[in-house]
Amino acid sequence: SGPWMCYPGQAFQVPALPGCRPVLKLQCNGSKVPEAVLRDCCQQLADISGWCRCGALYSMLDSMYKEHGMQEGQAGTGAFPHCRREVVKLTAASITAVCRLPIVVDASGDGAYVCKDVAAYPDA
């Protein structure tokens, strides 16, 4: 296993985490996330390599925005009407921490719990 498994076009395809979409929307809007919904999301993330979890969250966020007609650099939050873009990014980046699932930060094998690359994602 390693980071090369996560890139599009490789043998491993990162799913768009359908179980985490409602978690992101509920958390972002300040609503309580039902235990079963959170458990589904965490299970989907647990099934993904620690190398790929942040990429999977990035992919989910990207697809959610594209479904709502958001393009790169465009203002607005169509996917999250009651949530500022910064909050959406930070919420997505912290899902791994909420699930207590470690991520691999770099090739040295250093780990963390919050995805920095999702938080830095400019389009979200």
mmCIF file of C-alpha atoms in Angstrom:
data_model
loop_
_atom_site.group_PDB
_atom_site.id
_atom_site.type_symbol
_atom_site.label_atom_id
_atom_site.label_comp_id
_atom_site.label_asym_id
_atom_site.label_seq_id
_atom_site.Cartn_x
_atom_site.Cartn_y
_atom_site.Cartn_z
ATOM 1 C CA SER A 1 0.000 0.000 0.000
ATOM 2 C CA GLY A 2 1.081 3.562 -0.533
ATOM 3 C CA PRO A 3 -0.028 6.941 -1.874
ATOM 4 C CA TRP A 4 0.251 5.802 -5.516
ATOM 5 C CA MET A 5 -2.879 3.661 -4.951
ATOM 6 C CA CYS A 6 -5.028 6.778 -4.514
ATOM 7 C CA TYR A 7 -4.500 8.595 -7.773
ATOM 8 C CA PRO A 8 -7.301 8.559 -10.365
ATOM 9 C CA GLY A 9 -6.716 6.153 -13.216
ATOM 10 C CA GLN A 10 -4.854 3.678 -11.033
ATOM 11 C CA ALA A 11 -6.141 0.233 -10.101
ATOM 12 C CA PHE A 12 -7.639 1.547 -6.868
ATOM 13 C CA GLN A 13 -10.600 3.877 -7.315
ATOM 14 C CA VAL A 14 -11.570 6.090 -4.376
ATOM 15 C CA PRO A 15 -15.340 6.022 -3.749
ATOM 16 C CA ALA A 16 -17.237 9.269 -3.285
ATOM 17 C CA LEU A 17 -18.259 8.221 0.270
ATOM 18 C CA PRO A 18 -22.051 8.397 -0.034
ATOM 19 C CA GLY A 19 -22.386 7.677 3.697
ATOM 20 C CA CYS A 20 -20.349 10.761 4.628
ATOM 21 C CA ARG A 21 -22.341 13.252 2.558
ATOM 22 C CA PRO A 22 -25.156 13.565 5.121
ATOM 23 C CA VAL A 23 -22.588 13.827 7.941
ATOM 24 C CA LEU A 24 -20.950 16.782 6.225
ATOM 25 C CA LYS A 25 -24.263 18.516 5.535
ATOM 26 C CA LEU A 26 -25.618 17.984 9.057
ATOM 27 C CA GLN A 27 -22.402 18.985 10.847
ATOM 28 C CA CYS A 28 -21.929 22.003 8.637
ATOM 29 C CA ASN A 29 -25.444 23.256 9.343
ATOM 30 C CA GLY A 30 -25.019 22.718 13.083
ATOM 31 C CA SER A 31 -27.389 19.758 13.301
ATOM 32 C CA LYS A 32 -26.767 16.664 15.400
ATOM 33 C CA VAL A 33 -25.597 13.719 13.327
ATOM 34 C CA PRO A 34 -27.535 10.533 14.147
ATOM 35 C CA GLU A 35 -25.286 7.750 15.465
ATOM 36 C CA ALA A 36 -26.230 5.356 12.636
ATOM 37 C CA VAL A 37 -25.389 7.954 9.967
ATOM 38 C CA LEU A 38 -22.000 8.665 11.538
ATOM 39 C CA ARG A 39 -21.313 4.934 11.889
ATOM 40 C CA ASP A 40 -22.010 4.385 8.156
ATOM 41 C CA CYS A 41 -19.637 7.194 7.208
ATOM 42 C CA CYS A 42 -16.890 5.993 9.536
ATOM 43 C CA GLN A 43 -17.229 2.433 8.249
ATOM 44 C CA GLN A 44 -16.853 3.616 4.641
ATOM 45 C CA LEU A 45 -13.752 5.624 5.608
ATOM 46 C CA ALA A 46 -12.337 2.689 7.606
ATOM 47 C CA ASP A 47 -12.518 0.543 4.478
ATOM 48 C CA ILE A 48 -10.171 2.976 2.703
ATOM 49 C CA SER A 49 -6.413 2.935 3.224
ATOM 50 C CA GLY A 50 -5.019 5.600 5.566
ATOM 51 C CA TRP A 51 -3.092 6.881 2.545
ATOM 52 C CA CYS A 52 -6.334 7.560 0.663
ATOM 53 C CA ARG A 53 -8.846 8.811 3.243
ATOM 54 C CA CYS A 54 -8.184 12.503 2.673
ATOM 55 C CA GLY A 55 -8.293 11.986 -1.088
ATOM 56 C CA ALA A 56 -11.640 10.239 -0.705
ATOM 57 C CA LEU A 57 -13.004 13.188 1.311
ATOM 58 C CA TYR A 58 -11.585 15.585 -1.287
ATOM 59 C CA SER A 59 -13.300 13.576 -4.025
ATOM 60 C CA MET A 60 -16.606 13.573 -2.104
ATOM 61 C CA LEU A 61 -16.493 17.326 -1.570
ATOM 62 C CA ASP A 62 -15.592 17.932 -5.208
ATOM 63 C CA SER A 63 -18.456 15.766 -6.456
ATOM 64 C CA MET A 64 -20.939 17.435 -4.085
ATOM 65 C CA TYR A 65 -20.037 20.861 -5.456
ATOM 66 C CA LYS A 66 -20.113 19.680 -9.071
ATOM 67 C CA GLU A 67 -23.590 18.202 -8.544
ATOM 68 C CA HIS A 68 -24.750 21.666 -7.529
ATOM 69 C CA GLY A 69 -23.174 23.370 -10.538
ATOM 70 C CA MET A 70 -20.211 24.828 -8.677
ATOM 71 C CA GLN A 71 -17.161 25.493 -10.800
ATOM 72 C CA GLU A 72 -13.634 26.334 -9.746
ATOM 73 C CA GLY A 73 -13.336 29.839 -8.348
ATOM 74 C CA GLN A 74 -17.097 30.394 -8.335
ATOM 75 C CA ALA A 75 -18.618 32.071 -5.281
ATOM 76 C CA GLY A 76 -21.586 30.617 -3.438
ATOM 77 C CA THR A 77 -22.395 27.476 -1.514
ATOM 78 C CA GLY A 78 -25.101 25.691 -3.488
ATOM 79 C CA ALA A 79 -24.339 22.318 -1.898
ATOM 80 C CA PHE A 80 -24.358 23.872 1.589
ATOM 81 C CA PRO A 81 -26.761 26.840 1.584
ATOM 82 C CA HIS A 82 -26.381 27.594 5.311
ATOM 83 C CA CYS A 83 -22.659 27.054 5.621
ATOM 84 C CA ARG A 84 -19.652 29.226 4.762
ATOM 85 C CA ARG A 85 -17.054 27.691 2.445
ATOM 86 C CA GLU A 86 -14.358 27.748 5.146
ATOM 87 C CA VAL A 87 -16.632 25.813 7.499
ATOM 88 C CA VAL A 88 -17.415 23.239 4.787
ATOM 89 C CA LYS A 89 -13.703 22.660 4.193
ATOM 90 C CA LEU A 90 -12.820 22.379 7.879
ATOM 91 C CA THR A 91 -15.781 20.098 8.541
ATOM 92 C CA ALA A 92 -14.770 17.750 5.711
ATOM 93 C CA ALA A 93 -11.138 17.808 6.856
ATOM 94 C CA SER A 94 -12.148 16.786 10.384
ATOM 95 C CA ILE A 95 -14.371 13.796 9.502
ATOM 96 C CA THR A 96 -11.385 11.462 9.896
ATOM 97 C CA ALA A 97 -10.839 12.838 13.422
ATOM 98 C CA VAL A 98 -14.547 12.485 14.300
ATOM 99 C CA CYS A 99 -14.292 8.839 13.203
ATOM 100 C CA ARG A 100 -10.961 8.465 15.057
ATOM 101 C CA LEU A 101 -9.360 7.127 11.884
ATOM 102 C CA PRO A 102 -5.694 7.960 11.315
ATOM 103 C CA ILE A 103 -4.435 9.230 7.988
ATOM 104 C CA VAL A 104 -0.933 9.012 6.554
ATOM 105 C CA VAL A 105 0.454 12.499 6.053
ATOM 106 C CA ASP A 106 3.560 11.811 3.984
ATOM 107 C CA ALA A 107 5.970 9.167 2.712
ATOM 108 C CA SER A 108 7.750 9.012 6.082
ATOM 109 C CA GLY A 109 4.633 7.324 7.415
ATOM 110 C CA ASP A 110 3.830 10.167 9.787
ATOM 111 C CA GLY A 111 0.178 10.084 10.790
ATOM 112 C CA ALA A 112 -2.477 12.573 11.777
ATOM 113 C CA TYR A 113 -6.247 12.740 12.182
ATOM 114 C CA VAL A 114 -7.208 15.926 10.321
ATOM 115 C CA CYS A 115 -6.785 16.200 6.551
ATOM 116 C CA LYS A 116 -4.751 19.276 5.740
ATOM 117 C CA ASP A 117 -5.100 18.813 1.973
ATOM 118 C CA VAL A 118 -8.922 18.907 2.166
ATOM 119 C CA ALA A 119 -8.775 22.051 4.292
ATOM 120 C CA ALA A 120 -6.484 23.626 1.691
ATOM 121 C CA TYR A 121 -8.759 22.649 -1.194
ATOM 122 C CA PRO A 122 -9.446 26.030 -2.910
ATOM 123 C CA ASP A 123 -12.671 25.156 -4.743
ATOM 124 C CA ALA A 124 -14.673 23.857 -1.817
#
